[in-house]
PDB file of C-alpha atoms in Angstrom:
ATOM      1  CA  MET A   1      23.156 -56.303  15.883  1.00 46.00           C
ATOM      2  CA  MET A   2      19.457 -56.863  15.436  1.00 46.00           C
ATOM      3  CA  LYS A   3      19.068 -57.201  19.170  1.00 48.00           C
ATOM      4  CA  SER A   4      20.992 -53.954  19.726  1.00 50.00           C
ATOM      5  CA  GLY A   5      18.800 -52.065  17.213  1.00 51.00           C
ATOM      6  CA  PHE A   6      15.657 -53.393  18.826  1.00 46.00           C
ATOM      7  CA  SER A   7      16.872 -52.262  22.225  1.00 50.00           C
ATOM      8  CA  ARG A   8      17.611 -48.766  20.902  1.00 51.00           C
ATOM      9  CA  ARG A   9      14.156 -48.522  19.328  1.00 50.00           C
ATOM     10  CA  ARG A  10      12.531 -49.753  22.547  1.00 52.00           C
ATOM     11  CA  ALA A  11      14.459 -47.226  24.615  1.00 49.00           C
ATOM     12  CA  LEU A  12      13.477 -44.436  22.203  1.00 48.00           C
ATOM     13  CA  LEU A  13       9.836 -45.479  22.318  1.00 49.00           C
ATOM     14  CA  GLY A  14       9.955 -45.660  26.131  1.00 51.00           C
ATOM     15  CA  GLY A  15      11.423 -42.159  26.274  1.00 50.00           C
ATOM     16  CA  ILE A  16       8.675 -40.783  24.028  1.00 47.00           C
ATOM     17  CA  THR A  17       5.981 -42.511  26.123  1.00 50.00           C
ATOM     18  CA  CYS A  18       7.461 -41.167  29.358  1.00 50.00           C
ATOM     19  CA  ALA A  19       7.661 -37.634  27.970  1.00 48.00           C
ATOM     20  CA  ALA A  20       4.061 -37.852  26.805  1.00 48.00           C
ATOM     21  CA  ALA A  21       2.986 -39.026  30.241  1.00 49.00           C
ATOM     22  CA  ILE A  22       4.822 -36.156  31.886  1.00 49.00           C
ATOM     23  CA  ARG A  23       3.199 -33.670  29.500  1.00 49.00           C
ATOM     24  CA  GLY A  24      -0.193 -35.265  30.153  1.00 49.00           C
ATOM     25  CA  GLY A  25       0.299 -35.045  33.902  1.00 49.00           C
ATOM     26  CA  ALA A  26       1.351 -31.416  33.662  1.00 45.00           C
ATOM     27  CA  SER A  27      -1.679 -30.709  31.501  1.00 44.00           C
ATOM     28  CA  ALA A  28      -3.994 -32.345  34.068  1.00 45.00           C
ATOM     29  CA  GLN A  29      -2.418 -30.347  36.872  1.00 51.00           C
ATOM     30  CA  ALA A  30      -2.802 -27.164  34.862  1.00 57.00           C
ATOM     31  CA  GLN A  31      -6.571 -27.558  34.548  1.00 75.00           C
ATOM     32  CA  PRO A  32      -8.192 -24.587  36.262  1.00 88.00           C
ATOM     33  CA  PHE A  33     -10.284 -25.159  39.389  1.00 95.00           C
ATOM     34  CA  PRO A  34     -13.060 -26.258  39.479  1.00 97.00           C
ATOM     35  CA  THR A  35     -13.483 -29.132  37.037  1.00 97.00           C
ATOM     36  CA  ARG A  36     -16.646 -30.578  38.596  1.00 97.00           C
ATOM     37  CA  PRO A  37     -19.667 -29.408  40.632  1.00 98.00           C
ATOM     38  CA  VAL A  38     -19.124 -27.687  43.982  1.00 98.00           C
ATOM     39  CA  ARG A  39     -21.204 -28.829  46.937  1.00 98.00           C
ATOM     40  CA  VAL A  40     -22.599 -26.341  49.477  1.00 98.00           C
ATOM     41  CA  ILE A  41     -23.706 -27.910  52.746  1.00 98.00           C
ATOM     42  CA  VAL A  42     -26.669 -26.141  54.354  1.00 97.00           C
ATOM     43  CA  PRO A  43     -26.941 -27.305  57.981  1.00 94.00           C
ATOM     44  CA  PHE A  44     -30.607 -26.314  58.321  1.00 89.00           C
ATOM     45  CA  PRO A  45     -33.924 -27.449  56.809  1.00 85.00           C
ATOM     46  CA  PRO A  46     -35.229 -26.347  53.393  1.00 89.00           C
ATOM     47  CA  GLY A  47     -37.240 -23.139  53.672  1.00 81.00           C
ATOM     48  CA  GLY A  48     -35.131 -21.620  56.438  1.00 79.00           C
ATOM     49  CA  ALA A  49     -33.038 -18.470  56.006  1.00 80.00           C
ATOM     50  CA  ALA A  50     -29.765 -20.306  55.321  1.00 89.00           C
ATOM     51  CA  ASP A  51     -31.432 -22.475  52.689  1.00 91.00           C
ATOM     52  CA  VAL A  52     -33.203 -19.548  51.007  1.00 87.00           C
ATOM     53  CA  LEU A  53     -29.976 -17.551  50.779  1.00 90.00           C
ATOM     54  CA  THR A  54     -27.941 -20.499  49.477  1.00 95.00           C
ATOM     55  CA  ARG A  55     -30.442 -21.107  46.690  1.00 94.00           C
ATOM     56  CA  LEU A  56     -30.411 -17.421  45.848  1.00 93.00           C
ATOM     57  CA  MET A  57     -26.614 -17.497  45.549  1.00 95.00           C
ATOM     58  CA  SER A  58     -26.341 -20.805  43.678  1.00 96.00           C
ATOM     59  CA  GLU A  59     -26.919 -19.341  40.211  1.00 95.00           C
ATOM     60  CA  PRO A  60     -24.387 -16.466  40.407  1.00 96.00           C
ATOM     61  CA  LEU A  61     -21.808 -18.741  42.041  1.00 97.00           C
ATOM     62  CA  SER A  62     -22.329 -21.346  39.343  1.00 97.00           C
ATOM     63  CA  ARG A  63     -21.880 -18.675  36.699  1.00 96.00           C
ATOM     64  CA  GLU A  64     -18.655 -17.382  38.255  1.00 97.00           C
ATOM     65  CA  LEU A  65     -17.168 -20.844  38.823  1.00 97.00           C
ATOM     66  CA  GLY A  66     -18.361 -22.370  35.568  1.00 96.00           C
ATOM     67  CA  GLN A  67     -19.711 -25.409  37.425  1.00 97.00           C
ATOM     68  CA  ALA A  68     -22.985 -26.470  38.984  1.00 97.00           C
ATOM     69  CA  ILE A  69     -23.653 -25.759  42.657  1.00 98.00           C
ATOM     70  CA  VAL A  70     -25.107 -28.766  44.483  1.00 98.00           C
ATOM     71  CA  ILE A  71     -27.044 -27.895  47.657  1.00 97.00           C
ATOM     72  CA  ASP A  72     -26.824 -30.516  50.388  1.00 97.00           C
ATOM     73  CA  ASN A  73     -29.180 -29.984  53.363  1.00 96.00           C
ATOM     74  CA  ARG A  74     -27.611 -31.781  56.345  1.00 94.00           C
ATOM     75  CA  VAL A  75     -30.079 -31.170  59.154  1.00 90.00           C
ATOM     76  CA  GLY A  76     -29.785 -31.921  62.858  1.00 85.00           C
ATOM     77  CA  SER A  77     -28.368 -30.920  66.248  1.00 82.00           C
ATOM     78  CA  GLY A  78     -29.004 -27.228  65.695  1.00 80.00           C
ATOM     79  CA  GLY A  79     -26.728 -27.113  62.657  1.00 88.00           C
ATOM     80  CA  ARG A  80     -23.877 -29.138  64.129  1.00 91.00           C
ATOM     81  CA  ILE A  81     -24.299 -32.169  61.861  1.00 94.00           C
ATOM     82  CA  GLY A  82     -23.932 -30.166  58.671  1.00 96.00           C
ATOM     83  CA  THR A  83     -21.160 -28.007  60.083  1.00 97.00           C
ATOM     84  CA  GLU A  84     -19.141 -31.045  61.121  1.00 96.00           C
ATOM     85  CA  ALA A  85     -19.693 -32.647  57.707  1.00 97.00           C
ATOM     86  CA  ALA A  86     -18.187 -29.550  56.101  1.00 98.00           C
ATOM     87  CA  ALA A  87     -15.309 -29.394  58.587  1.00 97.00           C
ATOM     88  CA  ARG A  88     -14.483 -33.063  57.938  1.00 97.00           C
ATOM     89  CA  ALA A  89     -14.826 -32.867  54.159  1.00 98.00           C
ATOM     90  CA  THR A  90     -11.781 -33.290  51.911  1.00 98.00           C
ATOM     91  CA  PRO A  91     -10.125 -29.849  51.745  1.00 98.00           C
ATOM     92  CA  ASP A  92      -9.979 -29.660  47.951  1.00 97.00           C
ATOM     93  CA  GLY A  93     -12.309 -26.716  47.365  1.00 97.00           C
ATOM     94  CA  TYR A  94     -15.253 -28.823  46.257  1.00 98.00           C
ATOM     95  CA  THR A  95     -17.155 -28.482  49.545  1.00 98.00           C
ATOM     96  CA  MET A  96     -18.358 -25.291  51.194  1.00 98.00           C
ATOM     97  CA  LEU A  97     -20.578 -24.553  54.165  1.00 98.00           C
ATOM     98  CA  MET A  98     -23.302 -21.941  54.339  1.00 98.00           C
ATOM     99  CA  GLY A  99     -22.252 -20.824  57.785  1.00 97.00           C
ATOM    100  CA  SER A 100     -24.024 -18.422  60.088  1.00 94.00           C
ATOM    101  CA  GLN A 101     -24.049 -16.934  63.527  1.00 92.00           C
ATOM    102  CA  ALA A 102     -25.686 -20.151  64.737  1.00 89.00           C
ATOM    103  CA  THR A 103     -23.049 -22.507  63.334  1.00 94.00           C
ATOM    104  CA  ASN A 104     -19.887 -20.474  63.831  1.00 96.00           C
ATOM    105  CA  SER A 105     -20.588 -18.232  66.844  1.00 94.00           C
ATOM    106  CA  ILE A 106     -23.328 -19.744  68.985  1.00 93.00           C
ATOM    107  CA  ASN A 107     -22.885 -23.512  68.712  1.00 92.00           C
ATOM    108  CA  PRO A 108     -19.178 -23.530  69.687  1.00 93.00           C
ATOM    109  CA  GLU A 109     -20.130 -21.723  72.916  1.00 92.00           C
ATOM    110  CA  LEU A 110     -23.245 -23.779  73.528  1.00 90.00           C
ATOM    111  CA  TYR A 111     -21.822 -27.243  72.883  1.00 88.00           C
ATOM    112  CA  ARG A 112     -18.508 -27.953  74.595  1.00 77.00           C
ATOM    113  CA  ASP A 113     -18.383 -31.690  73.835  1.00 76.00           C
ATOM    114  CA  THR A 114     -17.795 -31.457  70.082  1.00 81.00           C
ATOM    115  CA  SER A 115     -14.694 -32.858  68.399  1.00 86.00           C
ATOM    116  CA  PHE A 116     -14.402 -29.927  66.008  1.00 92.00           C
ATOM    117  CA  ASP A 117     -14.150 -26.148  66.287  1.00 95.00           C
ATOM    118  CA  PRO A 118     -15.323 -23.919  63.414  1.00 96.00           C
ATOM    119  CA  ALA A 119     -12.607 -21.378  64.187  1.00 95.00           C
ATOM    120  CA  ARG A 120      -9.945 -24.067  63.728  1.00 96.00           C
ATOM    121  CA  ASP A 121     -11.494 -26.423  61.193  1.00 97.00           C
ATOM    122  CA  LEU A 122     -13.105 -23.956  58.778  1.00 98.00           C
ATOM    123  CA  VAL A 123     -11.749 -20.977  56.868  1.00 97.00           C
ATOM    124  CA  PRO A 124     -13.893 -18.076  55.631  1.00 97.00           C
ATOM    125  CA  VAL A 125     -14.547 -17.873  51.911  1.00 97.00           C
ATOM    126  CA  GLY A 126     -16.544 -14.682  52.152  1.00 95.00           C
ATOM    127  CA  PRO A 127     -19.509 -13.006  53.865  1.00 95.00           C
ATOM    128  CA  LEU A 128     -22.907 -12.944  52.261  1.00 92.00           C
ATOM    129  CA  GLY A 129     -24.084 -10.212  54.589  1.00 91.00           C
ATOM    130  CA  GLY A 130     -25.824  -9.483  57.855  1.00 91.00           C
ATOM    131  CA  VAL A 131     -29.509  -9.919  58.619  1.00 89.00           C
ATOM    132  CA  GLY A 132     -31.611  -8.812  61.518  1.00 92.00           C
ATOM    133  CA  SER A 133     -34.830 -10.328  62.809  1.00 94.00           C
ATOM    134  CA  VAL A 134     -38.454  -9.304  63.179  1.00 96.00           C
ATOM    135  CA  LEU A 135     -40.112  -9.729  66.543  1.00 97.00           C
ATOM    136  CA  TYR A 136     -43.692 -10.668  65.726  1.00 98.00           C
ATOM    137  CA  VAL A 137     -46.738 -11.945  67.591  1.00 98.00           C
ATOM    138  CA  ARG A 138     -49.868 -13.904  66.736  1.00 97.00           C
ATOM    139  CA  ASN A 139     -52.654 -11.705  65.387  1.00 97.00           C
ATOM    140  CA  SER A 140     -55.012 -12.755  68.158  1.00 96.00           C
ATOM    141  CA  LEU A 141     -52.695 -11.461  70.887  1.00 97.00           C
ATOM    142  CA  ASP A 142     -54.052  -8.154  72.207  1.00 95.00           C
ATOM    143  CA  VAL A 143     -50.781  -6.207  72.115  1.00 96.00           C
ATOM    144  CA  ARG A 144     -49.918  -3.724  69.383  1.00 96.00           C
ATOM    145  CA  THR A 145     -46.498  -2.455  70.433  1.00 97.00           C
ATOM    146  CA  LEU A 146     -43.331  -3.844  71.964  1.00 98.00           C
ATOM    147  CA  GLN A 147     -43.867  -1.663  75.028  1.00 97.00           C
ATOM    148  CA  GLN A 148     -47.301  -3.243  75.565  1.00 97.00           C
ATOM    149  CA  LEU A 149     -45.705  -6.682  75.247  1.00 98.00           C
ATOM    150  CA  ILE A 150     -43.074  -5.786  77.831  1.00 98.00           C
ATOM    151  CA  GLU A 151     -45.694  -4.427  80.223  1.00 97.00           C
ATOM    152  CA  ARG A 152     -47.786  -7.602  79.846  1.00 97.00           C
ATOM    153  CA  ALA A 153     -44.725  -9.769  80.495  1.00 97.00           C
ATOM    154  CA  ARG A 154     -43.837  -7.793  83.609  1.00 97.00           C
ATOM    155  CA  GLN A 155     -47.383  -8.080  84.963  1.00 96.00           C
ATOM    156  CA  ARG A 156     -47.630 -11.814  84.228  1.00 96.00           C
ATOM    157  CA  PRO A 157     -44.120 -13.339  84.300  1.00 97.00           C
ATOM    158  CA  GLY A 158     -43.800 -16.514  82.247  1.00 96.00           C
ATOM    159  CA  GLU A 159     -47.298 -16.382  80.777  1.00 97.00           C
ATOM    160  CA  LEU A 160     -46.287 -15.304  77.275  1.00 98.00           C
ATOM    161  CA  THR A 161     -44.681 -18.022  75.157  1.00 98.00           C
ATOM    162  CA  PHE A 162     -42.057 -17.567  72.466  1.00 97.00           C
ATOM    163  CA  GLY A 163     -40.999 -20.030  69.790  1.00 96.00           C
ATOM    164  CA  SER A 164     -37.547 -20.570  68.355  1.00 93.00           C
ATOM    165  CA  ALA A 165     -35.669 -22.705  65.865  1.00 85.00           C
ATOM    166  CA  GLY A 166     -34.402 -24.780  68.781  1.00 84.00           C
ATOM    167  CA  ASN A 167     -32.797 -24.513  72.186  1.00 85.00           C
ATOM    168  CA  GLY A 168     -29.753 -22.249  71.898  1.00 86.00           C
ATOM    169  CA  SER A 169     -30.614 -21.151  68.343  1.00 85.00           C
ATOM    170  CA  GLY A 170     -30.242 -17.580  67.147  1.00 86.00           C
ATOM    171  CA  SER A 171     -33.989 -16.984  67.483  1.00 90.00           C
ATOM    172  CA  HIS A 172     -33.748 -18.244  71.074  1.00 93.00           C
ATOM    173  CA  LEU A 173     -30.788 -16.074  72.006  1.00 94.00           C
ATOM    174  CA  THR A 174     -32.110 -12.856  70.442  1.00 94.00           C
ATOM    175  CA  THR A 175     -35.222 -13.232  72.600  1.00 96.00           C
ATOM    176  CA  ALA A 176     -33.136 -14.198  75.642  1.00 94.00           C
ATOM    177  CA  LEU A 177     -31.181 -10.971  75.135  1.00 95.00           C
ATOM    178  CA  LEU A 178     -34.475  -9.061  75.003  1.00 96.00           C
ATOM    179  CA  GLU A 179     -35.601 -10.730  78.239  1.00 96.00           C
ATOM    180  CA  ALA A 180     -32.387  -9.691  79.967  1.00 94.00           C
ATOM    181  CA  MET A 181     -32.336  -6.118  78.700  1.00 95.00           C
ATOM    182  CA  ALA A 182     -36.078  -5.483  79.189  1.00 96.00           C
ATOM    183  CA  ARG A 183     -36.120  -7.336  82.537  1.00 96.00           C
ATOM    184  CA  ILE A 184     -38.981  -9.640  81.602  1.00 97.00           C
ATOM    185  CA  GLN A 185     -39.651 -13.380  81.817  1.00 96.00           C
ATOM    186  CA  LEU A 186     -41.096 -15.373  78.888  1.00 97.00           C
ATOM    187  CA  THR A 187     -41.591 -19.110  78.409  1.00 97.00           C
ATOM    188  CA  HIS A 188     -39.454 -20.683  75.700  1.00 96.00           C
ATOM    189  CA  VAL A 189     -40.942 -23.267  73.319  1.00 96.00           C
ATOM    190  CA  PRO A 190     -38.192 -24.739  71.102  1.00 93.00           C
ATOM    191  CA  TYR A 191     -38.947 -26.206  67.662  1.00 90.00           C
ATOM    192  CA  ARG A 192     -36.979 -27.987  64.968  1.00 82.00           C
ATOM    193  CA  GLY A 193     -36.532 -24.924  62.751  1.00 79.00           C
ATOM    194  CA  THR A 194     -38.394 -21.617  62.462  1.00 82.00           C
ATOM    195  CA  PRO A 195     -40.981 -22.789  59.867  1.00 85.00           C
ATOM    196  CA  ALA A 196     -42.614 -25.104  62.428  1.00 89.00           C
ATOM    197  CA  ALA A 197     -42.665 -22.345  65.051  1.00 92.00           C
ATOM    198  CA  THR A 198     -44.219 -19.891  62.598  1.00 92.00           C
ATOM    199  CA  ILE A 199     -46.987 -22.371  61.802  1.00 94.00           C
ATOM    200  CA  ASP A 200     -47.906 -22.495  65.486  1.00 96.00           C
ATOM    201  CA  ILE A 201     -47.855 -18.705  65.851  1.00 96.00           C
ATOM    202  CA  VAL A 202     -50.158 -18.300  62.854  1.00 95.00           C
ATOM    203  CA  ALA A 203     -52.419 -20.963  64.376  1.00 95.00           C
ATOM    204  CA  GLY A 204     -52.414 -19.100  67.709  1.00 95.00           C
ATOM    205  CA  ARG A 205     -50.735 -21.855  69.733  1.00 97.00           C
ATOM    206  CA  ILE A 206     -47.767 -19.698  70.871  1.00 97.00           C
ATOM    207  CA  ASP A 207     -47.477 -15.951  71.297  1.00 98.00           C
ATOM    208  CA  LEU A 208     -44.351 -14.569  69.658  1.00 97.00           C
ATOM    209  CA  MET A 209     -41.026 -15.213  67.963  1.00 96.00           C
ATOM    210  CA  SER A 210     -37.916 -13.434  66.743  1.00 95.00           C
ATOM    211  CA  ASP A 211     -37.538 -14.598  63.126  1.00 92.00           C
ATOM    212  CA  PRO A 212     -34.832 -13.586  60.587  1.00 87.00           C
ATOM    213  CA  ILE A 213     -36.121 -10.897  58.228  1.00 88.00           C
ATOM    214  CA  THR A 214     -35.389 -13.249  55.323  1.00 82.00           C
ATOM    215  CA  THR A 215     -38.117 -15.667  56.361  1.00 85.00           C
ATOM    216  CA  ALA A 216     -40.298 -13.288  58.393  1.00 91.00           C
ATOM    217  CA  LEU A 217     -41.109 -10.798  55.624  1.00 90.00           C
ATOM    218  CA  PRO A 218     -43.553 -12.971  53.656  1.00 91.00           C
ATOM    219  CA  HIS A 219     -45.575 -13.738  56.795  1.00 94.00           C
ATOM    220  CA  VAL A 220     -45.596 -10.102  57.950  1.00 95.00           C
ATOM    221  CA  GLN A 221     -46.468  -8.734  54.511  1.00 94.00           C
ATOM    222  CA  ALA A 222     -49.254 -11.290  54.115  1.00 95.00           C
ATOM    223  CA  GLY A 223     -50.734 -10.221  57.440  1.00 96.00           C
ATOM    224  CA  ALA A 224     -50.359 -13.695  58.947  1.00 97.00           C
ATOM    225  CA  VAL A 225     -48.518 -12.243  61.985  1.00 97.00           C
ATOM    226  CA  ARG A 226     -48.117  -8.801  63.542  1.00 97.00           C
ATOM    227  CA  ALA A 227     -44.638  -7.241  63.584  1.00 98.00           C
ATOM    228  CA  LEU A 228     -43.731  -5.276  66.709  1.00 98.00           C
ATOM    229  CA  ALA A 229     -40.070  -4.415  66.100  1.00 98.00           C
ATOM    230  CA  VAL A 230     -36.917  -5.236  64.155  1.00 96.00           C
ATOM    231  CA  THR A 231     -33.617  -6.112  65.818  1.00 95.00           C
ATOM    232  CA  THR A 232     -31.431  -4.061  63.448  1.00 92.00           C
ATOM    233  CA  PRO A 233     -29.884  -0.656  64.267  1.00 90.00           C
ATOM    234  CA  GLN A 234     -32.090   1.012  61.630  1.00 89.00           C
ATOM    235  CA  ARG A 235     -35.583   0.327  60.353  1.00 91.00           C
ATOM    236  CA  HIS A 236     -35.887  -2.028  57.420  1.00 89.00           C
ATOM    237  CA  PRO A 237     -36.905  -0.472  54.063  1.00 85.00           C
ATOM    238  CA  ALA A 238     -39.556  -3.142  53.505  1.00 86.00           C
ATOM    239  CA  LEU A 239     -41.065  -2.440  56.959  1.00 91.00           C
ATOM    240  CA  PRO A 240     -40.772   1.340  57.313  1.00 94.00           C
ATOM    241  CA  ASP A 241     -43.531   1.565  59.936  1.00 95.00           C
ATOM    242  CA  VAL A 242     -41.995  -1.068  62.212  1.00 97.00           C
ATOM    243  CA  PRO A 243     -39.641   0.470  64.797  1.00 97.00           C
ATOM    244  CA  THR A 244     -36.351  -0.991  65.952  1.00 97.00           C
ATOM    245  CA  VAL A 245     -36.287  -2.666  69.369  1.00 97.00           C
ATOM    246  CA  ALA A 246     -34.163   0.250  70.604  1.00 96.00           C
ATOM    247  CA  GLU A 247     -36.685   2.796  69.305  1.00 96.00           C
ATOM    248  CA  ALA A 248     -39.517   0.824  70.885  1.00 95.00           C
ATOM    249  CA  GLY A 249     -38.063   1.213  74.351  1.00 91.00           C
ATOM    250  CA  VAL A 250     -35.111  -1.153  74.892  1.00 96.00           C
ATOM    251  CA  ALA A 251     -32.175   1.222  74.501  1.00 95.00           C
ATOM    252  CA  GLY A 252     -28.967  -0.304  73.167  1.00 94.00           C
ATOM    253  CA  TYR A 253     -30.576  -3.508  71.917  1.00 96.00           C
ATOM    254  CA  GLU A 254     -29.239  -4.872  68.626  1.00 93.00           C
ATOM    255  CA  ALA A 255     -29.092  -8.391  67.194  1.00 94.00           C
ATOM    256  CA  VAL A 256     -27.787  -8.860  63.655  1.00 92.00           C
ATOM    257  CA  SER A 257     -26.799 -12.294  62.431  1.00 91.00           C
ATOM    258  CA  TYR A 258     -24.372 -13.002  59.617  1.00 94.00           C
ATOM    259  CA  TYR A 259     -24.300 -15.531  56.806  1.00 94.00           C
ATOM    260  CA  GLY A 260     -21.302 -16.512  54.751  1.00 96.00           C
ATOM    261  CA  PHE A 261     -19.469 -19.267  52.961  1.00 98.00           C
ATOM    262  CA  PHE A 262     -16.763 -21.325  54.659  1.00 98.00           C
ATOM    263  CA  ALA A 263     -14.484 -24.133  53.467  1.00 98.00           C
ATOM    264  CA  PRO A 264     -12.594 -26.874  55.305  1.00 98.00           C
ATOM    265  CA  SER A 265      -9.229 -25.774  56.651  1.00 98.00           C
ATOM    266  CA  GLY A 266      -6.361 -26.866  54.457  1.00 97.00           C
ATOM    267  CA  VAL A 267      -7.858 -25.995  51.069  1.00 97.00           C
ATOM    268  CA  PRO A 268      -4.923 -25.184  48.741  1.00 97.00           C
ATOM    269  CA  ALA A 269      -4.301 -21.531  48.002  1.00 96.00           C
ATOM    270  CA  GLU A 270      -5.416 -21.602  44.358  1.00 96.00           C
ATOM    271  CA  PRO A 271      -8.871 -23.194  44.873  1.00 97.00           C
ATOM    272  CA  LEU A 272      -9.484 -21.043  47.959  1.00 98.00           C
ATOM    273  CA  ALA A 273      -8.617 -17.883  46.052  1.00 97.00           C
ATOM    274  CA  ARG A 274     -10.940 -18.959  43.227  1.00 97.00           C
ATOM    275  CA  LEU A 275     -13.822 -19.557  45.627  1.00 98.00           C
ATOM    276  CA  ARG A 276     -13.232 -16.234  47.361  1.00 98.00           C
ATOM    277  CA  SER A 277     -13.149 -14.366  44.074  1.00 97.00           C
ATOM    278  CA  ALA A 278     -16.338 -16.027  42.853  1.00 97.00           C
ATOM    279  CA  CYS A 279     -18.142 -15.280  46.120  1.00 96.00           C
ATOM    280  CA  ALA A 280     -17.067 -11.621  46.138  1.00 95.00           C
ATOM    281  CA  LYS A 281     -18.113 -11.123  42.502  1.00 95.00           C
ATOM    282  CA  ALA A 282     -21.474 -12.799  43.047  1.00 94.00           C
ATOM    283  CA  VAL A 283     -22.281 -10.660  46.094  1.00 93.00           C
ATOM    284  CA  ALA A 284     -21.131  -7.483  44.297  1.00 92.00           C
ATOM    285  CA  ASP A 285     -23.393  -8.106  41.303  1.00 91.00           C
ATOM    286  CA  PRO A 286     -26.035  -5.296  41.330  1.00 92.00           C
ATOM    287  CA  VAL A 287     -28.909  -7.639  40.503  1.00 92.00           C
ATOM    288  CA  ILE A 288     -27.903 -10.095  43.232  1.00 91.00           C
ATOM    289  CA  GLY A 289     -27.328  -7.186  45.608  1.00 89.00           C
ATOM    290  CA  ARG A 290     -30.915  -6.002  45.113  1.00 89.00           C
ATOM    291  CA  ARG A 291     -32.253  -9.520  45.627  1.00 89.00           C
ATOM    292  CA  LEU A 292     -30.234  -9.872  48.821  1.00 87.00           C
ATOM    293  CA  GLU A 293     -31.587  -6.546  50.068  1.00 84.00           C
ATOM    294  CA  GLU A 294     -35.113  -7.772  49.361  1.00 80.00           C
ATOM    295  CA  GLN A 295     -34.318 -10.699  51.656  1.00 77.00           C
ATOM    296  CA  GLY A 296     -33.240  -8.316  54.403  1.00 78.00           C
ATOM    297  CA  ILE A 297     -29.499  -8.798  53.884  1.00 85.00           C
ATOM    298  CA  VAL A 298     -27.200  -5.853  54.579  1.00 83.00           C
ATOM    299  CA  ARG A 299     -23.686  -5.846  53.096  1.00 85.00           C
ATOM    300  CA  LEU A 300     -20.944  -6.214  55.684  1.00 87.00           C
ATOM    301  CA  GLY A 301     -18.177  -4.889  53.448  1.00 86.00           C
ATOM    302  CA  LEU A 302     -15.580  -7.263  54.899  1.00 92.00           C
ATOM    303  CA  ASN A 303     -12.780  -9.191  53.235  1.00 94.00           C
ATOM    304  CA  PRO A 304     -12.171 -12.804  54.355  1.00 95.00           C
ATOM    305  CA  ALA A 305      -9.671 -11.843  57.070  1.00 94.00           C
ATOM    306  CA  GLU A 306     -11.952  -9.124  58.444  1.00 96.00           C
ATOM    307  CA  PHE A 307     -14.875 -11.547  58.292  1.00 96.00           C
ATOM    308  CA  ALA A 308     -12.925 -14.006  60.448  1.00 95.00           C
ATOM    309  CA  THR A 309     -12.338 -11.246  63.036  1.00 96.00           C
ATOM    310  CA  HIS A 310     -16.030 -10.332  62.941  1.00 95.00           C
ATOM    311  CA  VAL A 311     -17.048 -13.963  63.530  1.00 96.00           C
ATOM    312  CA  ALA A 312     -14.664 -14.264  66.489  1.00 95.00           C
ATOM    313  CA  ALA A 313     -16.012 -11.097  68.149  1.00 95.00           C
ATOM    314  CA  ASP A 314     -19.591 -12.212  67.558  1.00 94.00           C
ATOM    315  CA  ARG A 315     -18.801 -15.567  69.171  1.00 95.00           C
ATOM    316  CA  GLN A 316     -17.527 -13.818  72.298  1.00 94.00           C
ATOM    317  CA  ARG A 317     -20.675 -11.674  72.523  1.00 91.00           C
ATOM    318  CA  TRP A 318     -23.165 -14.544  72.305  1.00 93.00           C
ATOM    319  CA  GLY A 319     -21.011 -16.654  74.595  1.00 93.00           C
ATOM    320  CA  ARG A 320     -21.656 -14.047  77.293  1.00 92.00           C
ATOM    321  CA  VAL A 321     -25.423 -14.130  76.601  1.00 91.00           C
ATOM    322  CA  ILE A 322     -25.425 -17.934  76.879  1.00 93.00           C
ATOM    323  CA  ARG A 323     -23.561 -17.898  80.174  1.00 91.00           C
ATOM    324  CA  ASP A 324     -25.559 -15.019  81.690  1.00 89.00           C
ATOM    325  CA  ALA A 325     -28.888 -16.662  80.770  1.00 87.00           C
ATOM    326  CA  ASN A 326     -27.574 -20.078  81.862  1.00 89.00           C
ATOM    327  CA  ILE A 327     -28.682 -21.615  78.556  1.00 89.00           C
ATOM    328  CA  THR A 328     -27.827 -25.278  78.256  1.00 84.00           C
ATOM    329  CA  VAL A 329     -28.651 -28.085  75.834  1.00 80.00           C
ATOM    330  CA  ASN A 330     -29.034 -31.807  76.327  1.00 62.00           C
TER     331      ASN A 330
END
């Protein structure tokens, strides 16, 4: 009898323990995402446009998600190293990529030997916005307008040098598009990121560059370089006296990059929805909106699905530029 009573008590205790474990497991599963910091991989060096924008967005995103945002600069191969790290990350919502035209539109067309494809291995969280570039020259160059630059390039093909963030980068392709549309020939000098190229323009070692408005504005406003034109459809409010490339004589020219957050494919619906909501709220915040505008960012007004369509169309466009200019990388 004693043995039977002990067995009943043990069974009862086991049942209580099992029920508690089940309730504990359900409670753990019910914890809202996220429960720890979220990492954002920036595939370009500190100080570049992608890095500046990610740091600007880190505080509002942290506020919306209730967790810290950890910025992880993974530099190399024109953005491919960081992009692949994001694509290969565990799809649990705790890793995002600050993607751009370079990582999601240009690189897949430029590099055909990669084992990943952003269109397949990443999903859009939400767009940050679009940003054009400023075409500027060294102050010691004796040209004051884009038309004068074009005339000089036509008279002396290949003499003028232009810097870029690297072979096949956005700053390279926007200038390659200008070469094609203006029928001029320049000499390309690739760098590891736009900051290094800007240093050499200020020092007078190269002649010109097309730099995202986000990073170009401080140099233009400080008088370190001379702005000739902007690549956007309209003039930029911070540079009202600088014409667009189209206004300056190259009809139909336009080059506007995009920036946005992406996550690894396969992120569960609930975390992905939470990230998308947080991103949309952060971008819609009036204070953040003004700060983005100060950085040259224009709202795209796209939801995640529309953003994916936009990225795909942009990839097709720059793929044509790459093929027409016969741009290759080692």
